[in-house]
Amino acid sequence: MAEASIFHRPALGARLAAQILHSSPTSASPSGVFLAAPRRTGKTTFVRELLVGEAAVG
């Protein structure tokens, strides 16, 4: 099987990572994210390649 190319979206990854990692002083629970899309559309790849990388940098 050929390796799929990844469409990098660093601005989107940085924005979502900042939103998820931000802790609100008025909320007792941490922020979260819900990714909804049809099967095999890149949800896991997006998390692994963009969000994890951005969270490590930020």
PDB file of N, CA, C and O in Angstrom:
ATOM      1  N   MET A   1       0.848  -1.184   0.000  1.00  0.00           N
ATOM      2  CA  MET A   1       0.000   0.000   0.000  1.00  0.00           C
ATOM      3  C   MET A   1       0.888   1.240   0.000  1.00  0.00           C
ATOM      4  O   MET A   1       1.832   1.349   0.766  1.00  0.00           O
ATOM      5  N   ALA A   2       0.593   2.186  -0.817  1.00  0.00           N
ATOM      6  CA  ALA A   2       1.380   3.412  -0.920  1.00  0.00           C
ATOM      7  C   ALA A   2       1.100   4.320   0.274  1.00  0.00           C
ATOM      8  O   ALA A   2      -0.006   4.378   0.792  1.00  0.00           O
ATOM      9  N   GLU A   3       2.127   5.044   0.691  1.00  0.00           N
ATOM     10  CA  GLU A   3       1.977   5.976   1.804  1.00  0.00           C
ATOM     11  C   GLU A   3       1.173   7.193   1.341  1.00  0.00           C
ATOM     12  O   GLU A   3       1.463   7.786   0.312  1.00  0.00           O
ATOM     13  N   ALA A   4       0.171   7.538   2.104  1.00  0.00           N
ATOM     14  CA  ALA A   4      -0.680   8.675   1.759  1.00  0.00           C
ATOM     15  C   ALA A   4       0.024   9.979   2.107  1.00  0.00           C
ATOM     16  O   ALA A   4       0.729  10.067   3.094  1.00  0.00           O
ATOM     17  N   SER A   5      -0.169  10.973   1.284  1.00  0.00           N
ATOM     18  CA  SER A   5       0.393  12.281   1.607  1.00  0.00           C
ATOM     19  C   SER A   5      -0.528  12.968   2.614  1.00  0.00           C
ATOM     20  O   SER A   5      -1.722  12.733   2.653  1.00  0.00           O
ATOM     21  N   ILE A   6       0.056  13.821   3.417  1.00  0.00           N
ATOM     22  CA  ILE A   6      -0.690  14.503   4.464  1.00  0.00           C
ATOM     23  C   ILE A   6      -0.808  15.976   4.110  1.00  0.00           C
ATOM     24  O   ILE A   6       0.185  16.622   3.791  1.00  0.00           O
ATOM     25  N   PHE A   7      -2.020  16.474   4.148  1.00  0.00           N
ATOM     26  CA  PHE A   7      -2.270  17.891   3.907  1.00  0.00           C
ATOM     27  C   PHE A   7      -2.097  18.602   5.242  1.00  0.00           C
ATOM     28  O   PHE A   7      -2.934  18.507   6.131  1.00  0.00           O
ATOM     29  N   HIS A   8      -0.993  19.304   5.412  1.00  0.00           N
ATOM     30  CA  HIS A   8      -0.693  19.964   6.676  1.00  0.00           C
ATOM     31  C   HIS A   8      -1.475  21.259   6.820  1.00  0.00           C
ATOM     32  O   HIS A   8      -1.552  22.056   5.889  1.00  0.00           O
ATOM     33  N   ARG A   9      -2.067  21.423   7.983  1.00  0.00           N
ATOM     34  CA  ARG A   9      -2.830  22.634   8.306  1.00  0.00           C
ATOM     35  C   ARG A   9      -2.335  23.186   9.635  1.00  0.00           C
ATOM     36  O   ARG A   9      -2.985  23.052  10.662  1.00  0.00           O
ATOM     37  N   PRO A  10      -1.143  23.787   9.642  1.00  0.00           N
ATOM     38  CA  PRO A  10      -0.556  24.227  10.912  1.00  0.00           C
ATOM     39  C   PRO A  10      -1.370  25.299  11.630  1.00  0.00           C
ATOM     40  O   PRO A  10      -1.435  25.305  12.858  1.00  0.00           O
ATOM     41  N   ALA A  11      -2.005  26.194  10.906  1.00  0.00           N
ATOM     42  CA  ALA A  11      -2.807  27.233  11.565  1.00  0.00           C
ATOM     43  C   ALA A  11      -4.007  26.620  12.287  1.00  0.00           C
ATOM     44  O   ALA A  11      -4.307  26.981  13.428  1.00  0.00           O
ATOM     45  N   LEU A  12      -4.672  25.683  11.645  1.00  0.00           N
ATOM     46  CA  LEU A  12      -5.808  25.012  12.267  1.00  0.00           C
ATOM     47  C   LEU A  12      -5.355  24.181  13.461  1.00  0.00           C
ATOM     48  O   LEU A  12      -5.982  24.201  14.516  1.00  0.00           O
ATOM     49  N   GLY A  13      -4.250  23.453  13.307  1.00  0.00           N
ATOM     50  CA  GLY A  13      -3.721  22.657  14.412  1.00  0.00           C
ATOM     51  C   GLY A  13      -3.342  23.513  15.601  1.00  0.00           C
ATOM     52  O   GLY A  13      -3.648  23.173  16.751  1.00  0.00           O
ATOM     53  N   ALA A  14      -2.699  24.642  15.354  1.00  0.00           N
ATOM     54  CA  ALA A  14      -2.289  25.541  16.438  1.00  0.00           C
ATOM     55  C   ALA A  14      -3.508  26.136  17.137  1.00  0.00           C
ATOM     56  O   ALA A  14      -3.542  26.229  18.370  1.00  0.00           O
ATOM     57  N   ARG A  15      -4.516  26.521  16.355  1.00  0.00           N
ATOM     58  CA  ARG A  15      -5.719  27.115  16.947  1.00  0.00           C
ATOM     59  C   ARG A  15      -6.475  26.113  17.810  1.00  0.00           C
ATOM     60  O   ARG A  15      -6.883  26.421  18.935  1.00  0.00           O
ATOM     61  N   LEU A  16      -6.634  24.888  17.323  1.00  0.00           N
ATOM     62  CA  LEU A  16      -7.335  23.870  18.104  1.00  0.00           C
ATOM     63  C   LEU A  16      -6.536  23.446  19.333  1.00  0.00           C
ATOM     64  O   LEU A  16      -7.098  23.249  20.407  1.00  0.00           O
ATOM     65  N   ALA A  17      -5.212  23.308  19.184  1.00  0.00           N
ATOM     66  CA  ALA A  17      -4.381  22.937  20.327  1.00  0.00           C
ATOM     67  C   ALA A  17      -4.457  24.000  21.415  1.00  0.00           C
ATOM     68  O   ALA A  17      -4.571  23.688  22.602  1.00  0.00           O
ATOM     69  N   ALA A  18      -4.408  25.268  21.033  1.00  0.00           N
ATOM     70  CA  ALA A  18      -4.511  26.351  22.016  1.00  0.00           C
ATOM     71  C   ALA A  18      -5.866  26.327  22.710  1.00  0.00           C
ATOM     72  O   ALA A  18      -5.959  26.538  23.920  1.00  0.00           O
ATOM     73  N   GLN A  19      -6.906  26.068  21.958  1.00  0.00           N
ATOM     74  CA  GLN A  19      -8.250  26.028  22.522  1.00  0.00           C
ATOM     75  C   GLN A  19      -8.397  24.854  23.489  1.00  0.00           C
ATOM     76  O   GLN A  19      -8.996  24.993  24.557  1.00  0.00           O
ATOM     77  N   ILE A  20      -7.837  23.705  23.145  1.00  0.00           N
ATOM     78  CA  ILE A  20      -7.944  22.523  23.998  1.00  0.00           C
ATOM     79  C   ILE A  20      -7.095  22.678  25.258  1.00  0.00           C
ATOM     80  O   ILE A  20      -7.516  22.306  26.350  1.00  0.00           O
ATOM     81  N   LEU A  21      -5.903  23.238  25.125  1.00  0.00           N
ATOM     82  CA  LEU A  21      -4.989  23.361  26.263  1.00  0.00           C
ATOM     83  C   LEU A  21      -5.327  24.537  27.178  1.00  0.00           C
ATOM     84  O   LEU A  21      -4.829  24.608  28.300  1.00  0.00           O
ATOM     85  N   HIS A  22      -6.149  25.466  26.714  1.00  0.00           N
ATOM     86  CA  HIS A  22      -6.526  26.631  27.513  1.00  0.00           C
ATOM     87  C   HIS A  22      -7.385  26.192  28.689  1.00  0.00           C
ATOM     88  O   HIS A  22      -8.347  25.449  28.521  1.00  0.00           O
ATOM     89  N   SER A  23      -7.022  26.613  29.903  1.00  0.00           N
ATOM     90  CA  SER A  23      -7.851  26.304  31.064  1.00  0.00           C
ATOM     91  C   SER A  23      -8.577  27.570  31.496  1.00  0.00           C
ATOM     92  O   SER A  23      -7.965  28.608  31.744  1.00  0.00           O
ATOM     93  N   SER A  24      -9.864  27.476  31.560  1.00  0.00           N
ATOM     94  CA  SER A  24     -10.689  28.616  31.916  1.00  0.00           C
ATOM     95  C   SER A  24     -10.766  28.744  33.437  1.00  0.00           C
ATOM     96  O   SER A  24     -10.991  27.756  34.132  1.00  0.00           O
ATOM     97  N   PRO A  25     -10.600  29.936  33.969  1.00  0.00           N
ATOM     98  CA  PRO A  25     -10.690  30.108  35.416  1.00  0.00           C
ATOM     99  C   PRO A  25     -12.116  29.920  35.953  1.00  0.00           C
ATOM    100  O   PRO A  25     -12.306  29.709  37.135  1.00  0.00           O
ATOM    101  N   THR A  26     -13.107  29.973  35.074  1.00  0.00           N
ATOM    102  CA  THR A  26     -14.495  29.828  35.515  1.00  0.00           C
ATOM    103  C   THR A  26     -15.042  28.424  35.352  1.00  0.00           C
ATOM    104  O   THR A  26     -16.175  28.156  35.713  1.00  0.00           O
ATOM    105  N   SER A  27     -14.233  27.500  34.835  1.00  0.00           N
ATOM    106  CA  SER A  27     -14.702  26.135  34.609  1.00  0.00           C
ATOM    107  C   SER A  27     -13.858  25.150  35.400  1.00  0.00           C
ATOM    108  O   SER A  27     -12.638  25.237  35.428  1.00  0.00           O
ATOM    109  N   ALA A  28     -14.516  24.192  36.035  1.00  0.00           N
ATOM    110  CA  ALA A  28     -13.815  23.177  36.815  1.00  0.00           C
ATOM    111  C   ALA A  28     -13.348  22.016  35.945  1.00  0.00           C
ATOM    112  O   ALA A  28     -12.491  21.240  36.348  1.00  0.00           O
ATOM    113  N   SER A  29     -13.895  21.893  34.746  1.00  0.00           N
ATOM    114  CA  SER A  29     -13.529  20.774  33.885  1.00  0.00           C
ATOM    115  C   SER A  29     -12.643  21.242  32.738  1.00  0.00           C
ATOM    116  O   SER A  29     -12.772  22.371  32.264  1.00  0.00           O
ATOM    117  N   PRO A  30     -11.736  20.375  32.294  1.00  0.00           N
ATOM    118  CA  PRO A  30     -10.873  20.751  31.168  1.00  0.00           C
ATOM    119  C   PRO A  30     -11.643  20.785  29.855  1.00  0.00           C
ATOM    120  O   PRO A  30     -12.708  20.187  29.733  1.00  0.00           O
ATOM    121  N   SER A  31     -11.084  21.493  28.904  1.00  0.00           N
ATOM    122  CA  SER A  31     -11.699  21.580  27.585  1.00  0.00           C
ATOM    123  C   SER A  31     -11.487  20.268  26.828  1.00  0.00           C
ATOM    124  O   SER A  31     -10.584  19.500  27.150  1.00  0.00           O
ATOM    125  N   GLY A  32     -12.290  20.042  25.831  1.00  0.00           N
ATOM    126  CA  GLY A  32     -12.161  18.840  25.023  1.00  0.00           C
ATOM    127  C   GLY A  32     -12.501  19.135  23.581  1.00  0.00           C
ATOM    128  O   GLY A  32     -12.818  20.268  23.217  1.00  0.00           O
ATOM    129  N   VAL A  33     -12.416  18.118  22.758  1.00  0.00           N
ATOM    130  CA  VAL A  33     -12.738  18.283  21.345  1.00  0.00           C
ATOM    131  C   VAL A  33     -13.461  17.022  20.880  1.00  0.00           C
ATOM    132  O   VAL A  33     -13.189  15.924  21.363  1.00  0.00           O
ATOM    133  N   PHE A  34     -14.403  17.198  19.985  1.00  0.00           N
ATOM    134  CA  PHE A  34     -15.152  16.093  19.403  1.00  0.00           C
ATOM    135  C   PHE A  34     -14.995  16.178  17.896  1.00  0.00           C
ATOM    136  O   PHE A  34     -15.393  17.182  17.286  1.00  0.00           O
ATOM    137  N   LEU A  35     -14.372  15.167  17.313  1.00  0.00           N
ATOM    138  CA  LEU A  35     -14.191  15.134  15.858  1.00  0.00           C
ATOM    139  C   LEU A  35     -15.226  14.189  15.261  1.00  0.00           C
ATOM    140  O   LEU A  35     -15.240  13.010  15.587  1.00  0.00           O
ATOM    141  N   ALA A  36     -16.050  14.708  14.396  1.00  0.00           N
ATOM    142  CA  ALA A  36     -17.072  13.899  13.749  1.00  0.00           C
ATOM    143  C   ALA A  36     -16.913  14.010  12.240  1.00  0.00           C
ATOM    144  O   ALA A  36     -16.836  15.113  11.698  1.00  0.00           O
ATOM    145  N   ALA A  37     -16.819  12.872  11.590  1.00  0.00           N
ATOM    146  CA  ALA A  37     -16.721  12.806  10.138  1.00  0.00           C
ATOM    147  C   ALA A  37     -16.929  11.354   9.721  1.00  0.00           C
ATOM    148  O   ALA A  37     -16.819  10.447  10.551  1.00  0.00           O
ATOM    149  N   PRO A  38     -17.228  11.122   8.472  1.00  0.00           N
ATOM    150  CA  PRO A  38     -17.366   9.748   8.006  1.00  0.00           C
ATOM    151  C   PRO A  38     -16.073   8.954   8.207  1.00  0.00           C
ATOM    152  O   PRO A  38     -14.996   9.532   8.394  1.00  0.00           O
ATOM    153  N   ARG A  39     -16.196   7.656   8.155  1.00  0.00           N
ATOM    154  CA  ARG A  39     -15.037   6.783   8.314  1.00  0.00           C
ATOM    155  C   ARG A  39     -13.982   7.065   7.256  1.00  0.00           C
ATOM    156  O   ARG A  39     -14.296   7.440   6.128  1.00  0.00           O
ATOM    157  N   ARG A  40     -12.729   6.891   7.659  1.00  0.00           N
ATOM    158  CA  ARG A  40     -11.569   6.973   6.770  1.00  0.00           C
ATOM    159  C   ARG A  40     -11.425   8.346   6.101  1.00  0.00           C
ATOM    160  O   ARG A  40     -11.112   8.445   4.914  1.00  0.00           O
ATOM    161  N   THR A  41     -11.657   9.403   6.884  1.00  0.00           N
ATOM    162  CA  THR A  41     -11.503  10.752   6.346  1.00  0.00           C
ATOM    163  C   THR A  41     -10.352  11.506   6.989  1.00  0.00           C
ATOM    164  O   THR A  41     -10.209  12.708   6.758  1.00  0.00           O
ATOM    165  N   GLY A  42      -9.557  10.855   7.846  1.00  0.00           N
ATOM    166  CA  GLY A  42      -8.354  11.473   8.376  1.00  0.00           C
ATOM    167  C   GLY A  42      -8.434  12.036   9.782  1.00  0.00           C
ATOM    168  O   GLY A  42      -7.585  12.837  10.174  1.00  0.00           O
ATOM    169  N   LYS A  43      -9.422  11.645  10.559  1.00  0.00           N
ATOM    170  CA  LYS A  43      -9.546  12.168  11.920  1.00  0.00           C
ATOM    171  C   LYS A  43      -8.344  11.777  12.775  1.00  0.00           C
ATOM    172  O   LYS A  43      -7.740  12.634  13.426  1.00  0.00           O
ATOM    173  N   THR A  44      -7.978  10.520  12.780  1.00  0.00           N
ATOM    174  CA  THR A  44      -6.849  10.049  13.578  1.00  0.00           C
ATOM    175  C   THR A  44      -5.545  10.637  13.074  1.00  0.00           C
ATOM    176  O   THR A  44      -4.693  11.062  13.863  1.00  0.00           O
ATOM    177  N   THR A  45      -5.369  10.713  11.785  1.00  0.00           N
ATOM    178  CA  THR A  45      -4.154  11.313  11.215  1.00  0.00           C
ATOM    179  C   THR A  45      -4.055  12.772  11.616  1.00  0.00           C
ATOM    180  O   THR A  45      -2.984  13.262  11.963  1.00  0.00           O
ATOM    181  N   PHE A  46      -5.166  13.488  11.599  1.00  0.00           N
ATOM    182  CA  PHE A  46      -5.171  14.889  12.009  1.00  0.00           C
ATOM    183  C   PHE A  46      -4.696  15.024  13.451  1.00  0.00           C
ATOM    184  O   PHE A  46      -3.846  15.854  13.773  1.00  0.00           O
ATOM    185  N   VAL A  47      -5.214  14.194  14.328  1.00  0.00           N
ATOM    186  CA  VAL A  47      -4.818  14.255  15.745  1.00  0.00           C
ATOM    187  C   VAL A  47      -3.350  13.901  15.905  1.00  0.00           C
ATOM    188  O   VAL A  47      -2.607  14.607  16.586  1.00  0.00           O
ATOM    189  N   ARG A  48      -2.917  12.831  15.265  1.00  0.00           N
ATOM    190  CA  ARG A  48      -1.517  12.392  15.417  1.00  0.00           C
ATOM    191  C   ARG A  48      -0.524  13.381  14.823  1.00  0.00           C
ATOM    192  O   ARG A  48       0.499  13.685  15.422  1.00  0.00           O
ATOM    193  N   GLU A  49      -0.794  13.869  13.649  1.00  0.00           N
ATOM    194  CA  GLU A  49       0.175  14.694  12.934  1.00  0.00           C
ATOM    195  C   GLU A  49       0.128  16.166  13.314  1.00  0.00           C
ATOM    196  O   GLU A  49       1.170  16.813  13.357  1.00  0.00           O
ATOM    197  N   LEU A  50      -1.046  16.703  13.544  1.00  0.00           N
ATOM    198  CA  LEU A  50      -1.159  18.149  13.789  1.00  0.00           C
ATOM    199  C   LEU A  50      -1.344  18.494  15.259  1.00  0.00           C
ATOM    200  O   LEU A  50      -0.594  19.282  15.810  1.00  0.00           O
ATOM    201  N   LEU A  51      -2.350  17.913  15.895  1.00  0.00           N
ATOM    202  CA  LEU A  51      -2.628  18.303  17.272  1.00  0.00           C
ATOM    203  C   LEU A  51      -1.525  17.885  18.236  1.00  0.00           C
ATOM    204  O   LEU A  51      -1.105  18.675  19.083  1.00  0.00           O
ATOM    205  N   VAL A  52      -1.026  16.673  18.119  1.00  0.00           N
ATOM    206  CA  VAL A  52       0.027  16.219  19.022  1.00  0.00           C
ATOM    207  C   VAL A  52       1.298  17.040  18.809  1.00  0.00           C
ATOM    208  O   VAL A  52       1.948  17.459  19.760  1.00  0.00           O
ATOM    209  N   GLY A  53       1.637  17.320  17.577  1.00  0.00           N
ATOM    210  CA  GLY A  53       2.813  18.134  17.289  1.00  0.00           C
ATOM    211  C   GLY A  53       2.680  19.550  17.820  1.00  0.00           C
ATOM    212  O   GLY A  53       3.602  20.106  18.396  1.00  0.00           O
ATOM    213  N   GLU A  54       1.514  20.141  17.650  1.00  0.00           N
ATOM    214  CA  GLU A  54       1.273  21.491  18.144  1.00  0.00           C
ATOM    215  C   GLU A  54       1.250  21.543  19.660  1.00  0.00           C
ATOM    216  O   GLU A  54       1.733  22.493  20.269  1.00  0.00           O
ATOM    217  N   ALA A  55       0.702  20.518  20.293  1.00  0.00           N
ATOM    218  CA  ALA A  55       0.663  20.491  21.758  1.00  0.00           C
ATOM    219  C   ALA A  55       2.068  20.375  22.332  1.00  0.00           C
ATOM    220  O   ALA A  55       2.378  20.962  23.363  1.00  0.00           O
ATOM    221  N   ALA A  56       2.941  19.640  21.649  1.00  0.00           N
ATOM    222  CA  ALA A  56       4.327  19.509  22.111  1.00  0.00           C
ATOM    223  C   ALA A  56       5.092  20.814  21.954  1.00  0.00           C
ATOM    224  O   ALA A  56       5.922  21.167  22.774  1.00  0.00           O
ATOM    225  N   VAL A  57       4.796  21.551  20.887  1.00  0.00           N
ATOM    226  CA  VAL A  57       5.480  22.820  20.618  1.00  0.00           C
ATOM    227  C   VAL A  57       4.956  23.899  21.555  1.00  0.00           C
ATOM    228  O   VAL A  57       5.710  24.697  22.081  1.00  0.00           O
ATOM    229  N   GLY A  58       3.627  23.966  21.696  1.00  0.00           N
ATOM    230  CA  GLY A  58       2.985  25.025  22.465  1.00  0.00           C
ATOM    231  C   GLY A  58       3.018  24.809  23.900  1.00  0.00           C
ATOM    232  O   GLY A  58       3.575  24.805  24.810  1.00  0.00           O
TER     233      GLY A  58
END
